[in-house]
Amino acid sequence: VAAGSARAMRGGGDLGGASEYARTQWTAHPEWEGLREQVVDWLVNDERRDEALALVRDAVARRPDDLNAMRRLSILLIESGGGPDVEEGIALVTRTLEIAPDNPFAYRMRADGYLALGRVAEAERDLRRAMELAPDDWRFMQARGEFLMSHDQMREAMPLIKRATEERAAELKR
């Protein structure tokens, strides 16, 4: 109900009021992850990244084992592209992998972080692991294929890119 009310306020043009209302409701009910995610989405879309980071840091502090909050925080940190933020994001993904070790998306995110820092061997290792965990998922095939292409390994890259394209087309037809 709180998320719906906030969306209605935002849809009516009251951007600030919607964000404040949603944030107040989430502060009172930190278990309402969906509401928090809505607020974070709005903040990111409104280019208020620092506020989004602060909100998600608060969520992780309140509930240290909240995988969704850790996931969101790691994504924001890794996508920042800056050294210390990326390092923190990688550490957070590593922590999530201790809790949920078979998450291919976490390996993919950590690979992105390693790439941002120029740690190519570690990035490749994580992209490979993501593909092992989800061998038929076109997203991981494509990511690894693009990685290999960017490192002049065309012979290995092209079959992955081709298969990823075929798998994606098949998925769209379903």
Tab-separated table of C-alpha atoms in Angstrom:
chain	number	residue	atom	x	y	z
A	1	VAL	CA	0.000	0.000	0.000
A	2	ALA	CA	2.830	2.385	0.895
A	3	ALA	CA	4.586	1.757	-2.428
A	4	GLY	CA	1.329	2.281	-4.331
A	5	SER	CA	0.658	5.525	-2.493
A	6	ALA	CA	4.170	6.766	-3.191
A	7	ARG	CA	3.886	5.860	-6.882
A	8	ALA	CA	0.561	7.711	-7.089
A	9	MET	CA	2.149	10.792	-5.511
A	10	ARG	CA	5.097	10.610	-7.903
A	11	GLY	CA	2.775	10.051	-10.878
A	12	GLY	CA	0.853	13.146	-9.801
A	13	GLY	CA	4.017	15.208	-10.011
A	14	ASP	CA	4.972	15.339	-6.333
A	15	LEU	CA	8.438	13.828	-6.750
A	16	GLY	CA	9.848	15.124	-3.489
A	17	GLY	CA	6.766	14.236	-1.469
A	18	ALA	CA	6.667	10.727	-2.913
A	19	SER	CA	10.302	10.100	-2.079
A	20	GLU	CA	9.966	11.526	1.421
A	21	TYR	CA	6.785	9.557	2.133
A	22	ALA	CA	8.314	6.305	0.844
A	23	ARG	CA	11.544	6.863	2.739
A	24	THR	CA	9.645	7.577	5.965
A	25	GLN	CA	7.567	4.427	5.525
A	26	TRP	CA	10.654	2.320	4.829
A	27	THR	CA	12.464	3.737	7.865
A	28	ALA	CA	9.529	2.625	10.011
A	29	HIS	CA	9.399	-0.776	8.260
A	30	PRO	CA	12.893	-1.792	7.058
A	31	GLU	CA	11.621	-5.252	6.173
A	32	TRP	CA	9.655	-3.701	3.280
A	33	GLU	CA	12.387	-4.351	0.724
A	34	GLY	CA	10.197	-3.591	-2.264
A	35	LEU	CA	9.506	-0.093	-0.993
A	36	ARG	CA	13.208	0.499	-0.377
A	37	GLU	CA	14.015	-0.703	-3.893
A	38	GLN	CA	11.397	1.691	-5.300
A	39	VAL	CA	12.974	4.638	-3.495
A	40	VAL	CA	16.471	3.633	-4.586
A	41	ASP	CA	15.283	3.337	-8.204
A	42	TRP	CA	13.806	6.828	-8.022
A	43	LEU	CA	16.960	8.283	-6.503
A	44	VAL	CA	19.169	6.671	-9.140
A	45	ASN	CA	16.827	7.787	-11.944
A	46	ASP	CA	16.813	11.302	-10.519
A	47	GLU	CA	20.650	11.223	-10.508
A	48	ARG	CA	20.795	11.355	-6.716
A	49	ARG	CA	23.286	8.498	-6.414
A	50	ASP	CA	24.788	9.644	-3.103
A	51	GLU	CA	21.351	9.547	-1.474
A	52	ALA	CA	20.681	6.116	-2.970
A	53	LEU	CA	24.011	4.875	-1.624
A	54	ALA	CA	23.263	6.278	1.830
A	55	LEU	CA	19.842	4.628	1.876
A	56	VAL	CA	21.179	1.219	0.858
A	57	ARG	CA	24.117	1.481	3.267
A	58	ASP	CA	21.531	2.102	5.991
A	59	ALA	CA	19.584	-0.966	4.839
A	60	VAL	CA	22.688	-3.163	5.064
A	61	ALA	CA	23.521	-1.733	8.490
A	62	ARG	CA	19.986	-2.461	9.741
A	63	ARG	CA	19.882	-5.978	8.287
A	64	PRO	CA	23.450	-7.214	7.643
A	65	ASP	CA	22.290	-10.479	6.017
A	66	ASP	CA	19.792	-8.859	3.639
A	67	LEU	CA	21.038	-10.237	0.317
A	68	ASN	CA	18.885	-7.843	-1.708
A	69	ALA	CA	20.306	-4.801	0.064
A	70	MET	CA	23.847	-6.131	-0.284
A	71	ARG	CA	23.208	-6.837	-3.981
A	72	ARG	CA	21.900	-3.325	-4.589
A	73	LEU	CA	24.753	-1.700	-2.691
A	74	SER	CA	27.376	-3.757	-4.513
A	75	ILE	CA	25.867	-2.825	-7.888
A	76	LEU	CA	25.842	0.889	-7.048
A	77	LEU	CA	29.435	0.710	-5.827
A	78	ILE	CA	30.792	-1.317	-8.742
A	79	GLU	CA	28.978	0.768	-11.336
A	80	SER	CA	30.546	3.913	-9.865
A	81	GLY	CA	33.775	2.998	-11.645
A	82	GLY	CA	35.898	4.525	-8.857
A	83	GLY	CA	38.658	2.532	-7.163
A	84	PRO	CA	37.623	2.523	-3.481
A	85	ASP	CA	33.932	2.154	-4.288
A	86	VAL	CA	34.641	-0.722	-6.657
A	87	GLU	CA	36.870	-2.439	-4.091
A	88	GLU	CA	34.097	-2.108	-1.520
A	89	GLY	CA	31.576	-3.461	-4.017
A	90	ILE	CA	33.775	-6.477	-4.768
A	91	ALA	CA	34.147	-7.182	-1.042
A	92	LEU	CA	30.381	-6.991	-0.640
A	93	VAL	CA	29.771	-9.383	-3.541
A	94	THR	CA	32.305	-11.766	-2.023
A	95	ARG	CA	30.338	-11.604	1.223
A	96	THR	CA	27.087	-12.375	-0.599
A	97	LEU	CA	28.761	-15.358	-2.247
A	98	GLU	CA	29.588	-16.720	1.204
A	99	ILE	CA	25.843	-16.684	1.926
A	100	ALA	CA	24.626	-17.755	-1.537
A	101	PRO	CA	27.615	-19.401	-3.261
A	102	ASP	CA	25.816	-20.527	-6.417
A	103	ASN	CA	24.595	-17.162	-7.685
A	104	PRO	CA	25.851	-16.618	-11.250
A	105	PHE	CA	24.701	-12.987	-11.218
A	106	ALA	CA	26.959	-12.271	-8.246
A	107	TYR	CA	29.927	-13.752	-10.085
A	108	ARG	CA	29.084	-11.618	-13.112
A	109	MET	CA	28.879	-8.472	-10.974
A	110	ARG	CA	32.168	-9.226	-9.252
A	111	ALA	CA	33.752	-9.808	-12.674
A	112	ASP	CA	32.574	-6.335	-13.706
A	113	GLY	CA	34.258	-4.941	-10.608
A	114	TYR	CA	37.487	-6.768	-11.318
A	115	LEU	CA	37.424	-5.489	-14.897
A	116	ALA	CA	36.958	-1.924	-13.680
A	117	LEU	CA	40.121	-2.347	-11.646
A	118	GLY	CA	42.049	-4.019	-14.455
A	119	ARG	CA	42.174	-7.371	-12.676
A	120	VAL	CA	41.642	-9.402	-15.838
A	121	ALA	CA	42.488	-12.909	-14.590
A	122	GLU	CA	40.048	-12.621	-11.686
A	123	ALA	CA	37.343	-11.245	-13.973
A	124	GLU	CA	37.776	-14.125	-16.382
A	125	ARG	CA	37.648	-16.635	-13.535
A	126	ASP	CA	34.338	-15.197	-12.312
A	127	LEU	CA	32.819	-15.042	-15.805
A	128	ARG	CA	33.773	-18.664	-16.284
A	129	ARG	CA	32.163	-19.576	-12.948
A	130	ALA	CA	28.961	-17.732	-13.850
A	131	MET	CA	28.745	-19.792	-17.044
A	132	GLU	CA	29.356	-23.008	-15.108
A	133	LEU	CA	26.449	-22.170	-12.813
A	134	ALA	CA	24.101	-21.149	-15.632
A	135	PRO	CA	25.418	-22.825	-18.789
A	136	ASP	CA	22.338	-22.105	-20.894
A	137	ASP	CA	21.829	-18.471	-19.881
A	138	TRP	CA	22.644	-16.241	-22.847
A	139	ARG	CA	23.584	-13.294	-20.614
A	140	PHE	CA	26.616	-15.086	-19.203
A	141	MET	CA	27.639	-16.468	-22.593
A	142	GLN	CA	27.489	-12.986	-24.045
A	143	ALA	CA	29.400	-11.433	-21.155
A	144	ARG	CA	32.191	-13.978	-21.431
A	145	GLY	CA	32.200	-13.712	-25.222
A	146	GLU	CA	32.496	-9.932	-25.065
A	147	PHE	CA	35.253	-10.252	-22.485
A	148	LEU	CA	37.164	-12.651	-24.740
A	149	MET	CA	36.652	-10.378	-27.770
A	150	SER	CA	37.983	-7.391	-25.854
A	151	HIS	CA	41.084	-9.440	-25.040
A	152	ASP	CA	41.699	-10.514	-28.664
A	153	GLN	CA	40.533	-14.085	-28.176
A	154	MET	CA	38.185	-14.133	-31.151
A	155	ARG	CA	38.346	-17.882	-31.761
A	156	GLU	CA	36.969	-18.563	-28.270
A	157	ALA	CA	34.609	-15.573	-28.282
A	158	MET	CA	32.687	-16.089	-31.496
A	159	PRO	CA	30.994	-19.420	-30.631
A	160	LEU	CA	29.837	-17.927	-27.330
A	161	ILE	CA	28.482	-14.779	-28.968
A	162	LYS	CA	26.723	-16.858	-31.637
A	163	ARG	CA	25.168	-19.199	-29.083
A	164	ALA	CA	24.156	-16.282	-26.844
A	165	THR	CA	22.413	-14.636	-29.790
A	166	GLU	CA	20.562	-17.853	-30.617
A	167	GLU	CA	19.546	-18.458	-26.983
A	168	ARG	CA	18.303	-14.889	-26.641
A	169	ALA	CA	16.251	-15.167	-29.843
A	170	ALA	CA	14.729	-18.420	-28.593
A	171	GLU	CA	13.904	-16.773	-25.260
A	172	LEU	CA	12.172	-13.869	-26.990
A	173	LYS	CA	9.999	-16.290	-28.958
A	174	ARG	CA	8.719	-17.976	-25.791
